[in-house]
Tab-separated table of N, CA and C in Angstrom:
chain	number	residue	atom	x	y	z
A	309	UNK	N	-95.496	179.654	-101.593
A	309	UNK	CA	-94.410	179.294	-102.504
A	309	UNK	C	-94.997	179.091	-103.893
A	310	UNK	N	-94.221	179.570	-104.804
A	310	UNK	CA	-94.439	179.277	-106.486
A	310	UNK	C	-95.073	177.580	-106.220
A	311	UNK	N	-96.447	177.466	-106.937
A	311	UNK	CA	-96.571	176.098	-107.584
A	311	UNK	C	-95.810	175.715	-108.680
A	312	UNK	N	-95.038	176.186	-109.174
A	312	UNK	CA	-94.186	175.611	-110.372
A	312	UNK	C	-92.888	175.158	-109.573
A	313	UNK	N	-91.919	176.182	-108.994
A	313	UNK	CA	-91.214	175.538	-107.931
A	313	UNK	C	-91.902	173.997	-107.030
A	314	UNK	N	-92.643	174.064	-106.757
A	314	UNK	CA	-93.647	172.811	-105.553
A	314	UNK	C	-93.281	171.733	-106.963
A	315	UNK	N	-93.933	171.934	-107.951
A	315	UNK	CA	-94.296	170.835	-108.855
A	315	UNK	C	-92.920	170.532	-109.322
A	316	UNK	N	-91.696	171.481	-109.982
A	316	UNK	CA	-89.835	171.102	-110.047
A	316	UNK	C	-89.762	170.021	-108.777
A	317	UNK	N	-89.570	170.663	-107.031
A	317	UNK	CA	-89.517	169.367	-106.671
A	317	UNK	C	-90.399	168.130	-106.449
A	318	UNK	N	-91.165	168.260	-106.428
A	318	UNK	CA	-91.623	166.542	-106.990
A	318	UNK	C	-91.257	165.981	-107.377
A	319	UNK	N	-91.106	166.509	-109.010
A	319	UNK	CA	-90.698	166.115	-110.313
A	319	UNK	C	-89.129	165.344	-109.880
A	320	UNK	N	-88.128	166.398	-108.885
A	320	UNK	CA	-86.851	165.466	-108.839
A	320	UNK	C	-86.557	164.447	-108.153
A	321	UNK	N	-88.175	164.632	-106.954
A	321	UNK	CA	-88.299	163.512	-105.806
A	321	UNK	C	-88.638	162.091	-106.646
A	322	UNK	N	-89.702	162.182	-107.633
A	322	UNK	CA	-90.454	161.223	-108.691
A	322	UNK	C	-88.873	160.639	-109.115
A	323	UNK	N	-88.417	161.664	-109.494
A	323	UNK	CA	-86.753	160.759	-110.742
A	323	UNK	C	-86.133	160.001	-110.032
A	324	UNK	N	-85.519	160.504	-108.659
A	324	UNK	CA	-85.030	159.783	-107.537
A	324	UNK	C	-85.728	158.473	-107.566
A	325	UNK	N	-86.839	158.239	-107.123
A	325	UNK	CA	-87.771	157.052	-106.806
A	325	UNK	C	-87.340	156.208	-108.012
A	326	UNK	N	-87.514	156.802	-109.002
A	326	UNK	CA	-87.616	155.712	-110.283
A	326	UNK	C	-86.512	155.466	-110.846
A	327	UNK	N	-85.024	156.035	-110.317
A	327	UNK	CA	-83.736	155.914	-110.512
A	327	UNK	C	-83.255	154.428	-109.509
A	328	UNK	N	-84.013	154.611	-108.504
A	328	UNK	CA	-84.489	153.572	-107.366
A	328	UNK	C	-84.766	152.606	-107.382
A	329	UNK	N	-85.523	152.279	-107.873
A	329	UNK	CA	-86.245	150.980	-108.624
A	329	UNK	C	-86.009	150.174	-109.763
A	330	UNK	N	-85.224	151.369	-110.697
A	330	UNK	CA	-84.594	151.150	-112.236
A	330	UNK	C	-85.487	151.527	-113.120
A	331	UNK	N	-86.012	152.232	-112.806
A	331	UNK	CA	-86.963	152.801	-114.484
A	331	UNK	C	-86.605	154.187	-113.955
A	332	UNK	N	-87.352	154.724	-115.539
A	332	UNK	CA	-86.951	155.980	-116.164
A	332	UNK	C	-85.747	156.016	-116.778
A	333	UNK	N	-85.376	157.003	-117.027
A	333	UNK	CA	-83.850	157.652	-117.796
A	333	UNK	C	-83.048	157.874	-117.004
A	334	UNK	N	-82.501	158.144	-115.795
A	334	UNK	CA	-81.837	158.355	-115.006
A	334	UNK	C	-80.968	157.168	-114.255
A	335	UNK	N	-79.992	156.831	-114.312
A	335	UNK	CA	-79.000	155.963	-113.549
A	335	UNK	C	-79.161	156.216	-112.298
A	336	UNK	N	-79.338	155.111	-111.736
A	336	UNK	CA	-79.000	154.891	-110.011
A	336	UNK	C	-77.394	155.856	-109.633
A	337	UNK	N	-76.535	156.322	-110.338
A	337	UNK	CA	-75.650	156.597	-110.090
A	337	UNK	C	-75.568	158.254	-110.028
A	338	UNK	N	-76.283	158.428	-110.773
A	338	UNK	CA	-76.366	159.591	-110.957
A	338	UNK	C	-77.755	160.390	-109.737
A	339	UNK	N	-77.987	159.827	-108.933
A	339	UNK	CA	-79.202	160.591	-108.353
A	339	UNK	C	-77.900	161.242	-107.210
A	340	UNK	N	-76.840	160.855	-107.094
A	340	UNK	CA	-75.768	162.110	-105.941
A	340	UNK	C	-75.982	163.086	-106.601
A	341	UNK	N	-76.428	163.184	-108.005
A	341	UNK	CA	-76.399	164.882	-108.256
A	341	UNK	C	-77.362	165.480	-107.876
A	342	UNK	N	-78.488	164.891	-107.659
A	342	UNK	CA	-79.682	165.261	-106.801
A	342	UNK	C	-79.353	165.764	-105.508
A	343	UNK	N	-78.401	165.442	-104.788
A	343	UNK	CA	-77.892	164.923	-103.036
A	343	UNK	C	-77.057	166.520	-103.094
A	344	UNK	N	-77.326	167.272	-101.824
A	344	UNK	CA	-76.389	168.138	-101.471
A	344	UNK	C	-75.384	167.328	-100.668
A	345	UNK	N	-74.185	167.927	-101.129
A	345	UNK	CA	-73.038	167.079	-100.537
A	345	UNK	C	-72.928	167.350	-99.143
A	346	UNK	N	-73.702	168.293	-98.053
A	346	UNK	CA	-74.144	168.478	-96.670
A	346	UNK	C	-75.272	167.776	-96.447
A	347	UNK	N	-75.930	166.924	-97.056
A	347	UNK	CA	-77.176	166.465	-96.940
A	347	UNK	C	-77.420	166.270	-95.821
A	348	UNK	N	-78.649	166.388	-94.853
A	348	UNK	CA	-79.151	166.562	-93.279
A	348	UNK	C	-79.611	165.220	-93.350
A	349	UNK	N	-79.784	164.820	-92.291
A	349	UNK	CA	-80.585	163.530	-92.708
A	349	UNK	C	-81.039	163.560	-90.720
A	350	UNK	N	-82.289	162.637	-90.855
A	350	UNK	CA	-83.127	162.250	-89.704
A	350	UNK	C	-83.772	160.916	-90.066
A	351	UNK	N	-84.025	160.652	-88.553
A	351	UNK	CA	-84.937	159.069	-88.920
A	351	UNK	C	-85.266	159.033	-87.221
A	352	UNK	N	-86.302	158.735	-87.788
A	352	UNK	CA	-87.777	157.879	-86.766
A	352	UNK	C	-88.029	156.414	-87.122
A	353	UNK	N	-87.418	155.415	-86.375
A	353	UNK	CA	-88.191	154.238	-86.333
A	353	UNK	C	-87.276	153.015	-85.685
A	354	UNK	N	-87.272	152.081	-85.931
A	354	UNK	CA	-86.216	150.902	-85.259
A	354	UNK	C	-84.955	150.907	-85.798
A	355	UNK	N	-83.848	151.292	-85.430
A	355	UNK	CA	-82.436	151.167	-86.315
A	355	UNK	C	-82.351	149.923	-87.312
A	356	UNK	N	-83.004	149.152	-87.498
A	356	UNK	CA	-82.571	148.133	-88.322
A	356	UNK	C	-83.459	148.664	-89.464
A	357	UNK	N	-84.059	149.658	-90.141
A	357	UNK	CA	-85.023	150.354	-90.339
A	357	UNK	C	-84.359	151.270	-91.079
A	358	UNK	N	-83.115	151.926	-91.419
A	358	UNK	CA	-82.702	153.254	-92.070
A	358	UNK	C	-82.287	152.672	-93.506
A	359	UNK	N	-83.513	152.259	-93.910
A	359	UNK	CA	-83.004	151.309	-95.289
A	359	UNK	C	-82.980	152.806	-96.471
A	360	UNK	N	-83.139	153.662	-96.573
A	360	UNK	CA	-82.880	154.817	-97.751
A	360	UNK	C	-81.802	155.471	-97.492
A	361	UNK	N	-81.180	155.688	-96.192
A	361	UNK	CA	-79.741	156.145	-96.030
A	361	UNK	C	-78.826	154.651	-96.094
A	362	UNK	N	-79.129	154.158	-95.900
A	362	UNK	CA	-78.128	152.884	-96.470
A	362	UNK	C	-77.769	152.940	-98.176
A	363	UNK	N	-79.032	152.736	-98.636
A	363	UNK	CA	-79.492	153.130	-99.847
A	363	UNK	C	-78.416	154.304	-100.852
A	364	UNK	N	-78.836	155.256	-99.571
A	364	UNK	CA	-77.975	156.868	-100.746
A	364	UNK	C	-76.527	156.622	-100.259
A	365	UNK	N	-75.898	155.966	-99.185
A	365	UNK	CA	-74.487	156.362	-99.169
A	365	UNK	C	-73.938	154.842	-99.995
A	366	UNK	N	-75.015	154.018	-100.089
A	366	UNK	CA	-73.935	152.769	-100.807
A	366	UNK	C	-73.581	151.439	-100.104
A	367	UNK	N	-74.474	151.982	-99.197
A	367	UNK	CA	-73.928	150.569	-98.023
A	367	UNK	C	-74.630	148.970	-98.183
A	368	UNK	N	-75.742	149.557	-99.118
A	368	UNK	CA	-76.599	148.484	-99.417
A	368	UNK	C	-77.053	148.945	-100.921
A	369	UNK	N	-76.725	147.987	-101.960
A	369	UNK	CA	-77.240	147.888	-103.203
A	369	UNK	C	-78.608	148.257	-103.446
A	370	UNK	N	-79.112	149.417	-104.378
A	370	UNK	CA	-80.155	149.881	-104.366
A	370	UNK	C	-81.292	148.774	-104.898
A	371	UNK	N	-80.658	147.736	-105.475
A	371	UNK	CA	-81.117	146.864	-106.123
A	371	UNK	C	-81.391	145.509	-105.451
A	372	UNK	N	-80.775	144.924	-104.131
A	372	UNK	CA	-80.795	144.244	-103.728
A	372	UNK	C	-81.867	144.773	-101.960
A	373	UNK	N	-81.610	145.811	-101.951
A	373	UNK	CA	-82.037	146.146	-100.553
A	373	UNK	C	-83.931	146.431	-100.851
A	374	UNK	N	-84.373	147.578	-99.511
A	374	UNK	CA	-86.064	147.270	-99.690
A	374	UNK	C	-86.464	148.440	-100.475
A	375	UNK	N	-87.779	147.770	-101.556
A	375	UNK	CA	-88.265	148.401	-102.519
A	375	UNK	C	-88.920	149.500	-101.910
A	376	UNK	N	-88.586	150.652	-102.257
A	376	UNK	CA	-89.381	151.680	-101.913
A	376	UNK	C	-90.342	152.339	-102.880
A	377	UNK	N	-91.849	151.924	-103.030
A	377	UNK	CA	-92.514	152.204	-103.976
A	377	UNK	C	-93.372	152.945	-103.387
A	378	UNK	N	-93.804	154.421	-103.612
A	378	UNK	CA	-94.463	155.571	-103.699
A	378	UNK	C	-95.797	155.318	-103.841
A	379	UNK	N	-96.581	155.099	-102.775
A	379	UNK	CA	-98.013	155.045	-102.946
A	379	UNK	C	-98.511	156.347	-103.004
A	380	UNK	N	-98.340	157.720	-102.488
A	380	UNK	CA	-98.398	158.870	-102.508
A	380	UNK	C	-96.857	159.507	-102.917
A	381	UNK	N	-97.414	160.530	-103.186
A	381	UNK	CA	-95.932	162.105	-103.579
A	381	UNK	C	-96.651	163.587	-103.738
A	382	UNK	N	-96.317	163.906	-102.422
A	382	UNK	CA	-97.142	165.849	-102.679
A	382	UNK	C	-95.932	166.279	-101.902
A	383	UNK	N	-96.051	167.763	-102.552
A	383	UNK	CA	-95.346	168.788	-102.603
A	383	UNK	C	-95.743	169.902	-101.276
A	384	UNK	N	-95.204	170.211	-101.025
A	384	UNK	CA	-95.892	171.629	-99.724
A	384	UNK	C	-94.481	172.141	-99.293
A	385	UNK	N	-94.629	173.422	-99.919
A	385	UNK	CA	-94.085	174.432	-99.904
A	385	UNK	C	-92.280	173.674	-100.597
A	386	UNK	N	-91.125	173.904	-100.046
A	386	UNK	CA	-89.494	173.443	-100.210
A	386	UNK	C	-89.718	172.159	-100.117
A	387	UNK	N	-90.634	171.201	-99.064
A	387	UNK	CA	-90.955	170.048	-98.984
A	387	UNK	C	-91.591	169.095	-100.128
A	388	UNK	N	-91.476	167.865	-99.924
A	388	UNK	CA	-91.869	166.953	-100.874
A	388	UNK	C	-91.695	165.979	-100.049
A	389	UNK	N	-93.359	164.993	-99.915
A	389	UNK	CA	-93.504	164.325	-98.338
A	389	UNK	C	-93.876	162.592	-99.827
A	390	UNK	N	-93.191	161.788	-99.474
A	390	UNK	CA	-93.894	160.786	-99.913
A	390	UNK	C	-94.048	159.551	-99.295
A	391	UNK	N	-95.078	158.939	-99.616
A	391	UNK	CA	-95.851	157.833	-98.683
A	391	UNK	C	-95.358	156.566	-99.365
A	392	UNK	N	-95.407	155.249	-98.313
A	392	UNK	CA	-95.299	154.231	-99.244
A	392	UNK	C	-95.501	152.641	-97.669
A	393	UNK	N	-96.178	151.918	-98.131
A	393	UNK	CA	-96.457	150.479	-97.510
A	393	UNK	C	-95.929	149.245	-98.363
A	394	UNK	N	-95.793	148.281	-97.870
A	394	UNK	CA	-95.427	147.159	-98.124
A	394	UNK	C	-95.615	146.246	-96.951
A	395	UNK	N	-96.482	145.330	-97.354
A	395	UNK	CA	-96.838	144.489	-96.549
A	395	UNK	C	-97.190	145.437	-94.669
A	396	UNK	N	-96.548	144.725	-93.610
A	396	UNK	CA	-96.224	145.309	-92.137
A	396	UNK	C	-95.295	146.486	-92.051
A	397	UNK	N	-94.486	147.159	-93.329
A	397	UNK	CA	-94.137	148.140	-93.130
A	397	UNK	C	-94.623	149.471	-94.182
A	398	UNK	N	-94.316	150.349	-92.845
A	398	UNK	CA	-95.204	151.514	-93.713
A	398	UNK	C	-93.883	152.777	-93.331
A	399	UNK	N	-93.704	153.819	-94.621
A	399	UNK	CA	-92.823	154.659	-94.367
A	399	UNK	C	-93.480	155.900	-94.867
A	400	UNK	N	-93.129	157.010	-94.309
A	400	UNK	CA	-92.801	158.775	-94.529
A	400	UNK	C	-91.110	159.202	-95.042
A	401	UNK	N	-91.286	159.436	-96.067
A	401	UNK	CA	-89.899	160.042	-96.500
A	401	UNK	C	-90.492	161.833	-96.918
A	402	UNK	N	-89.742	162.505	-96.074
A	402	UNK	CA	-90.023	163.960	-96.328
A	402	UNK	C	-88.630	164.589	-96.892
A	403	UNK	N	-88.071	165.158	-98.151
A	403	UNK	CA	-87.376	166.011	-99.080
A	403	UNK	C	-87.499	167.503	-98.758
A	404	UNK	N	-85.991	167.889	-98.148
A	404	UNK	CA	-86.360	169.334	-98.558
A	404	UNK	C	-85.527	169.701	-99.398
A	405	UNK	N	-86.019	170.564	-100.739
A	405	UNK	CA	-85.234	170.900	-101.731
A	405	UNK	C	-85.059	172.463	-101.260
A	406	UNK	N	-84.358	173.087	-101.822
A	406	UNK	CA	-83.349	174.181	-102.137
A	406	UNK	C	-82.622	174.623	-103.867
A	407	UNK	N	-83.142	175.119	-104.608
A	407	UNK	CA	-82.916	175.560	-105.857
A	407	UNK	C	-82.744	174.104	-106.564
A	408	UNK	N	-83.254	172.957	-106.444
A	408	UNK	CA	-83.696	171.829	-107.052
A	408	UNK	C	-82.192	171.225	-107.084
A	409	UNK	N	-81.881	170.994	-105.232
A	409	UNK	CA	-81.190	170.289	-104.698
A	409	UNK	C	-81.874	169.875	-103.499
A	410	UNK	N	-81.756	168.827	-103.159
A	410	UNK	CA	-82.133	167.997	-102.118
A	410	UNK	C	-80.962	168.172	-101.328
A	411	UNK	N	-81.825	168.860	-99.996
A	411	UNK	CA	-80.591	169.627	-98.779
A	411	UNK	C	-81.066	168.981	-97.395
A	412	UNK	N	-82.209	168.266	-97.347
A	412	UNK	CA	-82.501	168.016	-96.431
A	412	UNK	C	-83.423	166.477	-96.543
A	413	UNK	N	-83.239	165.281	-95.416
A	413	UNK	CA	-84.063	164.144	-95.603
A	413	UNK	C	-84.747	163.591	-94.653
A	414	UNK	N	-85.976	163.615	-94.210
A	414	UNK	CA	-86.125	163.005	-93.002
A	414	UNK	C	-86.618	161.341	-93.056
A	415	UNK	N	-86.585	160.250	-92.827
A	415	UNK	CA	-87.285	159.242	-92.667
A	415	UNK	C	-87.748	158.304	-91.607
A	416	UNK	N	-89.061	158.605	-91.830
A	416	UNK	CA	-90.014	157.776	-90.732
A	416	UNK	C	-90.681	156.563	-90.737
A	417	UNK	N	-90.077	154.970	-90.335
A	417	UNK	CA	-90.940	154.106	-90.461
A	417	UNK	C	-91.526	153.640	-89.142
A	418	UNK	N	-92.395	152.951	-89.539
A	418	UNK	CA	-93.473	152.374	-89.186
A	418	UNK	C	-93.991	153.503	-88.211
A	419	UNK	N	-94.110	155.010	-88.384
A	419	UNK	CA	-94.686	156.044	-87.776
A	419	UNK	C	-95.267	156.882	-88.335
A	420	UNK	N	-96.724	156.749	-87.538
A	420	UNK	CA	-97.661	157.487	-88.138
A	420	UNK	C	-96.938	159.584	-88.197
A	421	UNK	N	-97.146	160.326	-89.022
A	421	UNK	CA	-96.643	162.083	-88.967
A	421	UNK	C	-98.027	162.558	-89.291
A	422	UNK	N	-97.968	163.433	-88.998
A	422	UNK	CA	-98.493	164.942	-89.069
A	422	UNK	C	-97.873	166.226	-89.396
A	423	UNK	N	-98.103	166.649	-90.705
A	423	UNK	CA	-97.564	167.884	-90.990
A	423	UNK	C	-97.798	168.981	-91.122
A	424	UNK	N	-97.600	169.889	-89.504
A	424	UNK	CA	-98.427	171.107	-89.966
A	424	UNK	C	-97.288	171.973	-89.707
A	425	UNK	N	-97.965	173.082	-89.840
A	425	UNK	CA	-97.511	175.078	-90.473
A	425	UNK	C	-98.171	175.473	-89.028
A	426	UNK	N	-96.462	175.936	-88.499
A	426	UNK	CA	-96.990	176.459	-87.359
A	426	UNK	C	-96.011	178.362	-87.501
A	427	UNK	N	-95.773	178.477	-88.498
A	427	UNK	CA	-95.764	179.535	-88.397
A	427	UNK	C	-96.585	181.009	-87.898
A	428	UNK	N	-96.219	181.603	-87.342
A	428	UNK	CA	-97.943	182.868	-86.964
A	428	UNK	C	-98.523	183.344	-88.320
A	429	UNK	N	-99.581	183.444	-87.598
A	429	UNK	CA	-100.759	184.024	-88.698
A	429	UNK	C	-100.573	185.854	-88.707
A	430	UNK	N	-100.436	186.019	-89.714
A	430	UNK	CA	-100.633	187.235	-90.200
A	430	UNK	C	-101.748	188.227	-89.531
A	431	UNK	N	-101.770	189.632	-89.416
A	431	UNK	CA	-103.190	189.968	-88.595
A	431	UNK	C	-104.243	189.641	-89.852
A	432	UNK	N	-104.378	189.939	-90.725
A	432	UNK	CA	-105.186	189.736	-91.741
A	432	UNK	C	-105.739	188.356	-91.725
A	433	UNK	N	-104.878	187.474	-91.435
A	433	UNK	CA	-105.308	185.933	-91.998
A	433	UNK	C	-105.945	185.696	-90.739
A	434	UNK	N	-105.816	186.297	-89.210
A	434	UNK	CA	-106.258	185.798	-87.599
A	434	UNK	C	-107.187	185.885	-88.003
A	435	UNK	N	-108.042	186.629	-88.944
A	435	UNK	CA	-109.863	187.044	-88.725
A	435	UNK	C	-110.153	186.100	-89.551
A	436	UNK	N	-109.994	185.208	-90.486
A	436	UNK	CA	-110.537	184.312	-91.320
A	436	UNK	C	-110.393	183.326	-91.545
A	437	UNK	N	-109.181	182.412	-90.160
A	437	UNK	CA	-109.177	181.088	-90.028
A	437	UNK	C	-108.768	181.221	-88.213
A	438	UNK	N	-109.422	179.812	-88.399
A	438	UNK	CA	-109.096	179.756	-86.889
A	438	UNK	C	-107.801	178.552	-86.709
A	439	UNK	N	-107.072	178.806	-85.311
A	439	UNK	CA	-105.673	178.358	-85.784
A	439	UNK	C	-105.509	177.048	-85.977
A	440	UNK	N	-106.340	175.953	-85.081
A	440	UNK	CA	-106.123	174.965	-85.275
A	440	UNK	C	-106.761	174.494	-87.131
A	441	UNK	N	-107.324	175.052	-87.800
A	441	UNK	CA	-107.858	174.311	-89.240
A	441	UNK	C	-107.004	174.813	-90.415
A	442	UNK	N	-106.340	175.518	-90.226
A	442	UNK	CA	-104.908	176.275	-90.751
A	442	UNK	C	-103.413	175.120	-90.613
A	443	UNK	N	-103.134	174.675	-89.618
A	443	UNK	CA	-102.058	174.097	-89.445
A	443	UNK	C	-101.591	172.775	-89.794
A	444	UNK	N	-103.285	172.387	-90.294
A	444	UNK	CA	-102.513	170.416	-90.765
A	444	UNK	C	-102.241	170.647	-91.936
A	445	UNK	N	-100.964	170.202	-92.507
A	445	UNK	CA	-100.719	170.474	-94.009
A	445	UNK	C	-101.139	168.727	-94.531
A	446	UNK	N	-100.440	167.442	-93.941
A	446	UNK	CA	-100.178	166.732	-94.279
A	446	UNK	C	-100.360	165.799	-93.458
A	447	UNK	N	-101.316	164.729	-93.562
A	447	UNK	CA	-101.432	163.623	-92.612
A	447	UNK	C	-101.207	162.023	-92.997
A	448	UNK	N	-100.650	161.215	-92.393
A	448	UNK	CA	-100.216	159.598	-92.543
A	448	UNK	C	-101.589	159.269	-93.183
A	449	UNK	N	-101.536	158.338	-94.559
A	449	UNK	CA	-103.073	157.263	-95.321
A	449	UNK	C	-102.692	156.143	-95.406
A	450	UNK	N	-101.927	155.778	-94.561
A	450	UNK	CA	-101.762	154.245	-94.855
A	450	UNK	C	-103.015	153.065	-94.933
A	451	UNK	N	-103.605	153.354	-96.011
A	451	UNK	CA	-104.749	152.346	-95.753
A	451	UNK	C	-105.197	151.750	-95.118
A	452	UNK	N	-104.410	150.476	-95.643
A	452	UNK	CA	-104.571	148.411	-95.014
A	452	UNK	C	-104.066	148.605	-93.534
A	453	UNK	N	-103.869	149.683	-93.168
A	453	UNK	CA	-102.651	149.743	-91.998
A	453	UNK	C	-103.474	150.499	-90.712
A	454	UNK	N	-104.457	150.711	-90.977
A	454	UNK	CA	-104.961	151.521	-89.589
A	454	UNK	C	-105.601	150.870	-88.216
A	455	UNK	N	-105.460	149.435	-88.077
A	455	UNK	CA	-105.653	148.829	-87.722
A	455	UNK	C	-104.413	148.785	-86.319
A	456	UNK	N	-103.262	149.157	-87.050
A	456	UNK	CA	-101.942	149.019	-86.484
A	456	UNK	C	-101.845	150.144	-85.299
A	457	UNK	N	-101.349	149.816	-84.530
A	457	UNK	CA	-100.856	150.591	-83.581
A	457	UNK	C	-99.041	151.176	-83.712
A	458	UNK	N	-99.002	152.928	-84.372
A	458	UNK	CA	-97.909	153.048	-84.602
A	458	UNK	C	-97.626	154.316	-83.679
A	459	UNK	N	-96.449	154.091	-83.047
A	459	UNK	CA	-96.081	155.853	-82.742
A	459	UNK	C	-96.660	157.187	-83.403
A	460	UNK	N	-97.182	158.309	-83.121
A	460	UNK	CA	-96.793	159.610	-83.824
A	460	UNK	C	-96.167	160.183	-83.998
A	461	UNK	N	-95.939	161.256	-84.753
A	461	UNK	CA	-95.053	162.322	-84.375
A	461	UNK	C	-95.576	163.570	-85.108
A	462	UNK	N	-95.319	164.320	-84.847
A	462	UNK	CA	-95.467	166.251	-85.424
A	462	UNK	C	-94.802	166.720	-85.662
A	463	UNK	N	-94.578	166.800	-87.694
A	463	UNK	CA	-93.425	167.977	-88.015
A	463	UNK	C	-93.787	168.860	-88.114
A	464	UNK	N	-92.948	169.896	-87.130
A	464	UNK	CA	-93.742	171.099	-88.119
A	464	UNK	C	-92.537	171.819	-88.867
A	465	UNK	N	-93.229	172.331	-89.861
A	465	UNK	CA	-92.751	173.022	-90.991
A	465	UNK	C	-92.913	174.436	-91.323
């Protein structure tokens, strides 16, 4: 995929976050224009736990509910995976954009992911990687946190 496309979504995942929190230029109100009005949504973790879909439909004040601050933000490929801890909780929020709309959301707390590319290898590419060192795109860094015993899981992408 275009790195300039990869680096656009970031860039709208970054505005989101900081529309979130209250900084930047962007109104909390305005990040639905970010939101495909089909938006997909998923979640991994304890139901009391879906604090960013609470978040985007309104059910909980973006301002009053839990801070979601971005310790990591990378891009891979339509995706945009970002990391973030606080104290005993640790989250995966993965973005999939579409012409710099957010069409897709997954969120994972307190679970460790793995993100690999399991698409087939090309004949060309079989002779010059072997499959398993090809497929991790993206793995959980929760620092302070490895100590913890969390579920896994494997997206693949």
């Amino acid at each position: 995929m275009d790195s300039m496309i990869e680096t656009q979504n970031k860039s709208i995942v970054e505005i989101l976050y900081k529309a979130l929190l209250g900084q930047g230029a962007m109104e909390f109100q305005m990040v639905a224009k970010l939101l495909a009005s089909d938006l997909e949504y998923w979640f991994h973790g304890p139901p009391k736990c879906q604090h960013m879909m609470k978040v985007l439909t309104g059910e909980i004040d973006h301002k009053k509910g839990f801070k979601f601050e971005p310790r990591s933000v990378t891009s891979i490929g339509d995706c945009v995976i970002v990391e973030g801890w606080e104290g005993q909780a640790y989250w995966v929020h993965v973005w999939t954009l579409k012409n710099g709309l957010i069409t897709q959301f997954r969120e994972y707390f307190n679970t460790w992911l793995v993100v690999r590319d399991l698409r087939p290898l090309r004949w060309e590419e079989d002779h010059h990687h072997k499959h398993d060192s090809m497929m991790t795109l993206w793995r959980s860094q929760p620092r302070d946190l490895y100590r913890r015993s969390l579920p896994g899981l494997v997206l693949a992408i």
